[in-house]
Coordinates of C-alpha atoms and ligand atoms in Angstrom, one line a residue:
M26 CA 105.3 106.5 68.1
K27 CA 102.3 107.2 70.3
L28 CA 103.8 110.4 71.8
K29 CA 105.7 111.9 68.8
D30 CA 106.9 115.4 69.8
K31 CA 104.6 115.6 72.9
V32 CA 106.3 117.5 75.7
C33 CA 106.0 115.3 78.8
I34 CA 107.0 116.3 82.3
V35 CA 107.6 113.4 84.7
T36 CA 108.3 114.4 88.3
G37 CA 110.5 112.1 90.4
A38 CA 111.8 110.7 87.2
A39 CA 115.4 110.3 88.4
S40 CA 114.6 106.9 90.0
G41 CA 112.2 104.0 90.0
I42 CA 108.8 104.2 88.4
G43 CA 109.2 107.8 87.1
K44 CA 112.5 106.9 85.4
A45 CA 110.9 103.9 83.6
I46 CA 108.0 106.1 82.5
A47 CA 110.4 108.8 81.1
Q48 CA 112.3 106.1 79.1
T49 CA 109.1 104.6 77.8
Y50 CA 107.7 108.1 76.7
A51 CA 111.1 108.8 75.0
R52 CA 110.9 105.5 73.1
E53 CA 107.5 106.6 71.9
G54 CA 108.8 109.9 70.5
G55 CA 108.0 112.1 73.5
K56 CA 110.2 115.1 74.4
V57 CA 110.7 114.2 78.0
V58 CA 111.4 116.4 81.0
I59 CA 113.1 114.6 83.9
A60 CA 112.0 116.8 86.9
D61 CA 113.5 115.8 90.2
L62 CA 114.8 117.0 93.5
N63 CA 118.0 115.2 92.7
K64 CA 119.3 117.3 89.8
A65 CA 122.5 115.2 89.3
A66 CA 120.5 112.0 89.0
A67 CA 117.9 113.8 86.8
Q68 CA 120.7 114.9 84.5
A69 CA 122.1 111.4 84.3
A70 CA 118.6 110.0 83.4
A71 CA 118.2 112.6 80.7
D72 CA 121.7 111.9 79.4
A73 CA 120.9 108.2 79.2
I74 CA 117.8 108.8 77.2
R75 CA 119.7 111.1 74.8
A76 CA 122.4 108.5 74.4
S77 CA 119.9 106.0 73.2
G78 CA 118.5 108.4 70.6
G79 CA 115.6 110.0 72.6
T80 CA 114.9 113.6 73.5
A81 CA 115.2 114.6 77.1
M82 CA 116.1 117.5 79.4
A83 CA 116.5 117.6 83.2
V84 CA 115.1 120.3 85.5
A85 CA 115.6 120.7 89.2
M86 CA 112.2 120.7 91.0
D87 CA 111.1 120.3 94.5
V88 CA 107.4 119.7 93.9
T89 CA 106.5 121.2 97.3
S90 CA 107.8 124.6 96.2
E91 CA 105.5 126.8 94.1
E92 CA 108.5 128.9 93.1
Q93 CA 110.6 125.9 92.0
V94 CA 107.7 124.2 90.1
D95 CA 106.9 127.5 88.3
A96 CA 110.5 128.1 87.5
A97 CA 111.0 124.6 86.1
V98 CA 107.9 124.7 84.0
A99 CA 109.0 128.1 82.6
E100 CA 112.3 126.5 81.7
V101 CA 110.4 123.8 79.8
V102 CA 108.2 126.3 78.0
A103 CA 111.3 128.4 77.0
A104 CA 112.9 125.2 75.5
W105 CA 109.9 123.4 74.0
G106 CA 107.0 125.9 74.0
T107 CA 104.3 124.0 75.9
V108 CA 103.5 121.0 78.0
D109 CA 101.2 118.2 76.7
V110 CA 101.6 115.5 79.4
L111 CA 102.2 115.7 83.1
V112 CA 103.0 112.7 85.2
S113 CA 102.8 113.7 88.9
N114 CA 104.9 110.9 90.3
A115 CA 107.4 112.2 92.9
G116 CA 106.8 110.6 96.2
I117 CA 108.3 109.2 99.4
Q118 CA 107.1 106.8 102.1
I119 CA 107.3 107.3 105.9
V120 CA 105.8 104.6 108.1
H121 CA 104.7 104.9 111.8
P122 CA 101.7 103.8 113.8
V123 CA 99.3 106.8 113.8
E124 CA 99.7 107.5 117.5
E125 CA 103.5 107.9 117.0
F126 CA 103.4 109.6 113.6
P127 CA 105.5 112.8 114.0
F128 CA 103.4 115.8 112.8
A129 CA 106.3 117.1 110.8
D130 CA 106.5 113.8 108.9
W131 CA 102.7 113.8 108.3
K132 CA 103.0 117.3 106.8
K133 CA 106.0 116.3 104.7
M134 CA 104.1 113.4 103.2
L135 CA 101.0 115.5 102.4
A136 CA 103.2 118.2 100.9
I137 CA 105.1 116.0 98.5
H138 CA 102.1 113.9 97.4
L139 CA 99.3 116.4 97.5
D140 CA 100.9 119.9 97.3
G141 CA 103.2 118.5 94.6
A142 CA 100.3 117.2 92.5
F143 CA 98.4 120.4 92.9
L144 CA 101.3 122.8 92.2
T145 CA 102.4 120.9 89.0
T146 CA 98.8 120.7 87.8
K147 CA 98.2 124.4 88.4
A148 CA 101.4 125.2 86.4
V149 CA 100.6 123.1 83.3
V150 CA 96.8 123.5 83.0
P151 CA 97.0 127.1 81.5
L152 CA 99.5 125.8 78.9
M153 CA 97.3 122.9 77.9
Q154 CA 94.3 125.3 77.7
K155 CA 96.3 127.8 75.6
S156 CA 97.7 125.3 73.1
G157 CA 94.3 124.2 72.1
N158 CA 95.5 120.6 72.1
G159 CA 94.5 119.8 75.7
G160 CA 96.6 117.3 77.4
S161 CA 96.9 114.4 79.8
I162 CA 97.6 114.6 83.5
I163 CA 98.5 111.4 85.3
Y164 CA 98.7 111.1 89.0
M165 CA 100.8 108.3 90.6
G166 CA 98.3 106.9 93.1
S167 CA 98.7 103.4 94.6
V168 CA 96.6 100.5 95.7
H169 CA 96.6 102.7 98.8
S170 CA 94.4 105.1 96.9
K171 CA 91.7 102.5 97.4
E172 CA 92.8 100.4 100.3
A173 CA 94.6 100.9 103.6
S174 CA 97.6 99.2 105.4
V175 CA 98.8 99.5 108.9
L176 CA 101.6 102.2 109.6
K177 CA 100.7 104.2 106.5
S178 CA 98.1 106.7 107.6
A179 CA 99.8 109.7 105.8
Y180 CA 100.5 107.8 102.6
V181 CA 97.0 106.3 102.4
T182 CA 95.4 109.7 103.2
A183 CA 97.5 111.4 100.5
K184 CA 96.9 108.7 97.9
H185 CA 93.2 108.8 98.5
G186 CA 93.3 112.6 98.2
L187 CA 94.8 112.3 94.7
M188 CA 91.6 110.6 93.5
G189 CA 89.6 113.7 94.5
L190 CA 92.0 116.0 92.7
C191 CA 92.0 113.8 89.6
K192 CA 88.2 113.8 89.3
T193 CA 88.0 117.5 89.8
V194 CA 90.7 118.2 87.2
A195 CA 88.9 115.8 84.8
K196 CA 85.6 117.7 85.2
E197 CA 87.2 121.2 84.9
G198 CA 89.4 120.0 82.0
G199 CA 86.7 118.5 79.9
K200 CA 85.9 121.5 77.7
H201 CA 89.7 121.9 77.0
K202 CA 90.4 118.3 76.3
I203 CA 92.5 118.0 79.4
R204 CA 92.2 114.5 80.8
A205 CA 93.2 113.4 84.3
N206 CA 93.7 109.8 85.5
V207 CA 95.3 107.9 88.3
I208 CA 97.5 104.9 88.2
C209 CA 97.3 102.7 91.2
P210 CA 100.3 100.3 91.4
G211 CA 100.8 97.5 93.9
F212 CA 104.3 97.0 95.3
V213 CA 107.1 97.7 92.9
R214 CA 110.6 97.0 94.1
T215 CA 112.1 100.5 93.8
P216 CA 114.3 102.3 96.4
L217 CA 111.1 103.5 98.0
V218 CA 110.0 99.9 98.8
E219 CA 113.5 98.6 99.6
K220 CA 113.7 101.2 102.4
Q221 CA 110.4 100.0 103.8
I222 CA 111.3 96.3 104.1
P223 CA 113.7 96.7 107.1
E224 CA 111.4 99.4 108.6
Q225 CA 108.3 97.3 108.5
S226 CA 110.3 94.3 109.8
K227 CA 111.2 96.3 112.8
A228 CA 107.8 97.9 113.4
L229 CA 105.9 94.6 113.0
G230 CA 108.4 92.4 114.7
I231 CA 108.7 89.9 111.7
S232 CA 111.5 89.0 109.4
E233 CA 112.3 90.9 106.2
E234 CA 111.3 87.8 104.2
D235 CA 107.9 87.8 105.9
V236 CA 107.4 91.5 105.2
V237 CA 107.7 90.7 101.5
K238 CA 105.7 87.4 101.5
K239 CA 103.1 88.0 104.2
V240 CA 102.6 91.7 104.1
M241 CA 103.5 93.2 100.7
L242 CA 102.6 90.3 98.3
K243 CA 100.2 88.4 100.5
D244 CA 97.0 89.2 98.5
T245 CA 98.5 89.1 95.0
V246 CA 97.3 86.3 92.7
D247 CA 100.9 85.0 92.2
G248 CA 103.2 86.4 94.9
E249 CA 104.9 88.7 92.3
F250 CA 106.0 92.3 92.5
T251 CA 104.6 94.7 89.9
T252 CA 107.5 96.0 87.7
V253 CA 108.4 99.6 86.8
Q254 CA 107.7 98.6 83.2
D255 CA 104.2 97.4 84.0
V256 CA 103.4 100.8 85.4
A257 CA 105.1 102.6 82.6
E258 CA 102.9 100.8 80.0
V259 CA 99.8 102.0 81.9
A260 CA 101.3 105.5 81.9
L261 CA 101.7 105.3 78.2
L262 CA 98.1 104.2 77.7
F263 CA 96.8 107.2 79.6
A264 CA 99.3 109.7 78.0
G265 CA 98.6 108.5 74.4
F266 CA 94.8 108.2 74.7
E267 CA 93.5 111.2 72.7
T268 CA 89.9 111.6 73.8
N269 CA 87.9 112.5 76.8
A270 CA 86.4 109.0 76.8
L271 CA 89.2 108.0 79.3
T272 CA 89.2 110.6 82.0
G273 CA 88.6 110.8 85.7
Q274 CA 89.6 107.1 86.0
S275 CA 92.0 105.1 88.1
L276 CA 93.6 101.8 87.0
V277 CA 95.0 99.3 89.4
V278 CA 98.1 97.5 88.3
S279 CA 99.0 95.2 91.2
H280 CA 99.0 91.5 90.3
G281 CA 95.4 91.3 91.6
W282 CA 96.2 92.5 95.1
F283 CA 93.2 94.8 94.8
M284 CA 90.3 94.0 92.6
Q285 CA 87.5 96.5 92.0
Ligands
NAD322 P1 111.7 106.2 94.1 O1 112.2 106.5 95.5 O2 112.4 105.2 93.3 O3 111.7 107.5 93.3 C1 111.0 108.7 93.8 C2 111.7 109.9 93.1 O4 111.0 111.1 93.6 C3 113.2 110.1 93.5 O5 114.0 110.3 92.3 C4 113.2 111.3 94.4 O6 114.4 112.1 94.3 C5 112.0 112.1 93.9 N1 111.4 113.0 94.8 C6 111.2 112.8 96.2 N2 110.8 113.9 96.7 C7 110.7 114.9 95.8 C8 110.3 116.2 95.7 N3 109.9 116.9 96.8 N4 110.3 116.9 94.5 C9 110.7 116.2 93.4 N5 111.2 115.0 93.4 C10 111.1 114.3 94.6 O7 110.2 105.8 94.3 P2 109.1 105.0 93.3 O8 108.8 103.7 94.0 O9 109.5 105.1 91.9 O10 107.8 105.9 93.6 C11 107.3 106.8 92.6 C12 105.8 107.1 92.9 O11 105.2 105.8 92.8 C13 105.5 107.6 94.3 O12 104.5 108.6 94.2 C14 105.1 106.4 95.0 O13 104.2 106.7 96.1 C15 104.3 105.7 93.9 N6 104.1 104.2 94.2 C16 105.2 103.4 94.4 C17 104.9 102.1 94.6 C18 106.1 101.1 94.9 O14 105.8 100.0 95.3 N7 107.3 101.5 94.6 C19 103.6 101.6 94.6 C20 102.6 102.4 94.4 C21 102.8 103.8 94.2

């Protein structure tokens, strides 16, 4: 039980990677908060965890809204007293060539990925300082925190930006034992990726099969997708690691697509 009684907020946890992280944290004894735009799906994910013996609550949260983030964190504090782990995971994907990228879509991407990470961090850091126990803040980056791909200017910019936020939070958090790290997954077959396959096929003028083989998995060592559980295990490592020895870091989990 690596997270026994730790209060863990996971944003975007009603689906995909966040959902698997929430389940894994609950399995390890964490008190898990499923925070998502989609309240009904968040509630269903929390109910499923409770049904299998875990502890979970759902909160409605649009990570781009300071008001909603603060209200949801206040709800968590009212229920469970503090926050020990934050996984800033909520995210979307929008692809266009840069010269055609609608400015509104660009702003939406940066708001969800960067404003969301900032606002949730800002809300939990005072709680981690006050508890005296510190905490672990985990940002869901991507191989695109370190590498670029065509059509993804906003995503690549946002995911690189998270690296800067992480390093700063790690430096500021040191004296309070607040650790910050980034997980950088390769392609994981979640709804976010399923949506991109036909979009990229259209934009690049190639078949959907070729998008998977020749674009998404081209540089992996084995042509395999990374799984939600692969990413959840890394999220468990960062959340359960108790000292400042592991802070300000980023770990790529991508079947060798990107090697440092
Ligand atoms: P997903 O679409 O399965 O889940 C994303 C969740 O985020 C959804 O439940 C959605 O409701 C929620 N969400 C979206 N906007 C929100 C907002 N404004 N406020 C709160 N919640 C919001 O996607 P996923 O693939 O699990 O992606 C999760 C994270 O992992 C994202 O940050 C994504 O960029 C990152 N990532 C995904 C992959 C991949 O291949 N799937 C690879 C690297 C990184």
